[in-house]
XYZ file of C-alpha atoms in Angstrom:
197
model
C -1.084 -4.169 -23.978
C -4.253 -1.371 -25.199
C -7.190 -3.251 -23.191
C -5.156 -3.816 -19.781
C -3.840 -0.063 -19.703
C -7.592 0.920 -20.698
C -8.612 -1.662 -17.738
C -6.485 0.155 -14.975
C -7.984 3.402 -16.408
C -11.288 2.391 -16.075
C -10.764 0.490 -12.877
C -9.017 4.242 -11.538
C -11.888 6.241 -12.240
C -14.747 4.401 -10.381
C -12.628 4.083 -7.247
C -12.539 8.256 -7.456
C -15.882 9.805 -6.931
C -15.949 13.767 -6.534
C -14.385 16.062 -3.516
C -15.153 19.096 -3.375
C -12.226 21.018 -1.905
C -7.906 20.106 -2.318
C -7.610 18.206 1.221
C -4.176 20.256 3.488
C -1.210 16.995 4.060
C -2.462 17.850 8.624
C -5.365 16.942 7.243
C -4.282 13.670 5.329
C -2.129 13.185 8.254
C -4.567 12.930 10.139
C -6.497 10.659 8.237
C -3.432 7.731 7.717
C -3.112 7.791 11.935
C -6.606 6.995 12.748
C -6.001 3.693 10.105
C -5.398 1.378 13.056
C -7.213 -1.519 11.991
C -8.623 -1.985 8.104
C -9.225 -4.399 5.551
C -10.639 -3.845 2.101
C -10.305 -5.259 -1.387
C -7.455 -4.198 -4.543
C -7.253 -4.142 -7.167
C -2.605 -3.901 -8.550
C -1.009 -2.752 -11.305
C 1.877 -4.066 -12.292
C 5.264 -2.826 -13.327
C 4.356 -5.531 -16.450
C 1.203 -3.804 -16.707
C -1.242 -7.369 -15.220
C -3.177 -7.401 -13.091
C -3.703 -8.653 -9.818
C -6.503 -8.573 -7.124
C -6.718 -9.215 -3.614
C -7.340 -8.003 -0.683
C -4.966 -5.866 1.732
C -5.380 -5.957 5.666
C -3.296 -2.452 8.059
C -2.533 -2.334 11.750
C -0.800 0.259 11.895
C 2.450 0.747 13.031
C 4.253 -0.983 11.156
C 1.772 -4.309 9.346
C 0.393 -4.513 6.097
C -0.240 -7.780 4.241
C -0.928 -8.211 0.533
C -3.240 -11.588 0.333
C -3.442 -11.984 -3.610
C -6.757 -14.238 -5.616
C -5.858 -17.347 -7.022
C -4.391 -17.865 -9.572
C -1.394 -16.091 -7.793
C 0.451 -17.472 -5.379
C 2.671 -14.710 -3.491
C 2.100 -13.331 -0.268
C 3.227 -10.128 0.454
C 3.859 -9.900 4.634
C 5.030 -7.027 6.698
C 5.903 -7.074 10.192
C 8.735 -6.339 12.361
C 10.900 -3.492 10.453
C 10.323 -6.398 7.578
C 8.863 -6.573 3.799
C 8.516 -10.094 3.483
C 8.093 -11.566 -0.291
C 6.934 -15.299 0.212
C 6.105 -16.851 -3.359
C 4.434 -20.484 -2.659
C 4.371 -22.077 -5.789
C 8.343 -21.487 -4.608
C 8.118 -23.014 -1.782
C 9.808 -21.579 2.177
C 11.630 -19.193 2.242
C 10.687 -15.134 1.511
C 12.704 -12.398 0.192
C 13.036 -9.829 2.657
C 13.917 -5.759 3.084
C 14.072 -3.561 5.208
C 10.905 -1.715 5.374
C 12.355 1.477 6.222
C 14.348 0.791 2.244
C 10.655 0.963 0.795
C 8.699 4.066 0.287
C 5.557 1.876 2.388
C 7.660 2.868 5.613
C 5.975 6.460 5.354
C 2.061 5.201 5.359
C 3.290 2.837 7.985
C 5.368 4.841 10.635
C 3.551 5.431 14.289
C 2.592 9.219 13.829
C 2.807 10.086 10.071
C 3.276 13.875 8.843
C 3.682 14.890 6.160
C 4.598 18.287 6.818
C 7.832 16.801 8.386
C 10.783 18.771 6.335
C 11.842 17.243 2.759
C 9.010 13.864 2.872
C 6.446 15.556 0.208
C 7.434 16.698 -3.085
C 4.520 17.321 -4.550
C 0.585 18.231 -3.330
C -1.872 18.287 -5.765
C -5.380 18.718 -6.408
C -6.504 16.790 -10.227
C -10.797 17.859 -9.702
C -12.029 14.733 -7.811
C -8.761 14.349 -5.685
C -5.496 15.820 -3.671
C -2.228 13.756 -4.305
C 0.711 13.679 -2.406
C 3.617 12.071 -3.148
C 5.935 11.595 -0.995
C 9.415 10.124 0.173
C 11.942 9.536 3.120
C 13.952 12.620 3.412
C 17.078 10.063 5.300
C 16.090 8.044 2.251
C 15.220 9.275 -1.431
C 17.526 7.080 -3.043
C 14.445 4.427 -2.011
C 11.573 5.804 -4.047
C 8.809 7.133 -3.303
C 4.485 6.908 -2.619
C 1.941 8.556 -4.028
C -1.047 8.461 -2.426
C -4.474 9.737 -3.722
C -7.153 10.843 -1.565
C -11.155 11.930 -2.402
C -12.980 14.353 0.909
C -15.926 14.596 2.475
C -15.205 11.986 3.885
C -11.732 11.016 3.500
C -10.362 8.526 2.171
C -7.031 7.210 0.343
C -8.449 5.113 -1.985
C -5.394 4.805 -4.436
C -0.499 4.780 -4.300
C 1.794 4.024 -6.960
C 5.120 3.619 -4.867
C 7.915 4.042 -7.873
C 11.585 2.022 -6.282
C 14.817 3.586 -6.273
C 14.836 1.457 -10.215
C 11.877 3.581 -11.769
C 9.191 1.025 -11.559
C 5.885 1.591 -10.261
C 2.803 -0.444 -8.582
C -0.208 1.150 -8.141
C -2.338 -0.334 -5.434
C -6.152 1.284 -5.985
C -8.169 0.369 -3.295
C -12.746 -0.398 -2.633
C -13.046 0.687 0.883
C -10.825 -0.439 4.410
C -12.958 -1.656 6.832
C -11.920 -1.455 10.260
C -11.672 -4.718 10.831
C -10.285 -6.388 14.044
C -7.380 -8.225 13.489
C -4.563 -10.735 14.644
C -1.133 -10.049 14.874
C -0.160 -13.680 13.560
C -2.447 -12.344 10.104
C 1.632 -10.712 9.838
C 3.482 -12.751 11.212
C 5.943 -14.952 8.190
C 7.168 -17.438 10.292
C 3.860 -19.073 10.992
C 3.205 -18.637 6.501
C 6.205 -19.928 6.509
C 5.743 -23.055 8.430
C 2.068 -23.858 6.318
C 4.017 -24.131 3.544
C 6.494 -26.448 5.119
C 3.523 -29.208 6.803
């Protein structure tokens, strides 16, 4: 357990180069709205302390895909207003949740506005990064997302989702590179069909 926590702390440190000063909520919102279609490598620290690696694909608004490296067989797809979790080992029936019942809906919205009343619960600077904790003010019971940004240029380097039960999942991002992504990449029906062949 100690080794996992030490490795996680090391990964977070690597992912956070120095920034000049605290970013405003408008700067952070503008950056998030500027992400249209991108991909990048991730390291995920799961709620049980285990680590997963993989690739993250984002197509805003409303689409995200977590493709995990082997031996992981899980796939997380966000699209059509829902989050689908597909365990390829168990078959072709995904668990599905409304996107608006997860904190991911905040960063995948058509227009991210972190200055909206009641959305941001904390806005801090730790000497290297701007940290913004947000929740949907209309659905606070579904949890929070804590976003960590470096500046010059502004980059999202990490997020921590705390769900309604208090379970935390941390995603540490490498560089997010612009990419042309097909909508099919976010289609759960296409993934389910592959498993049925």
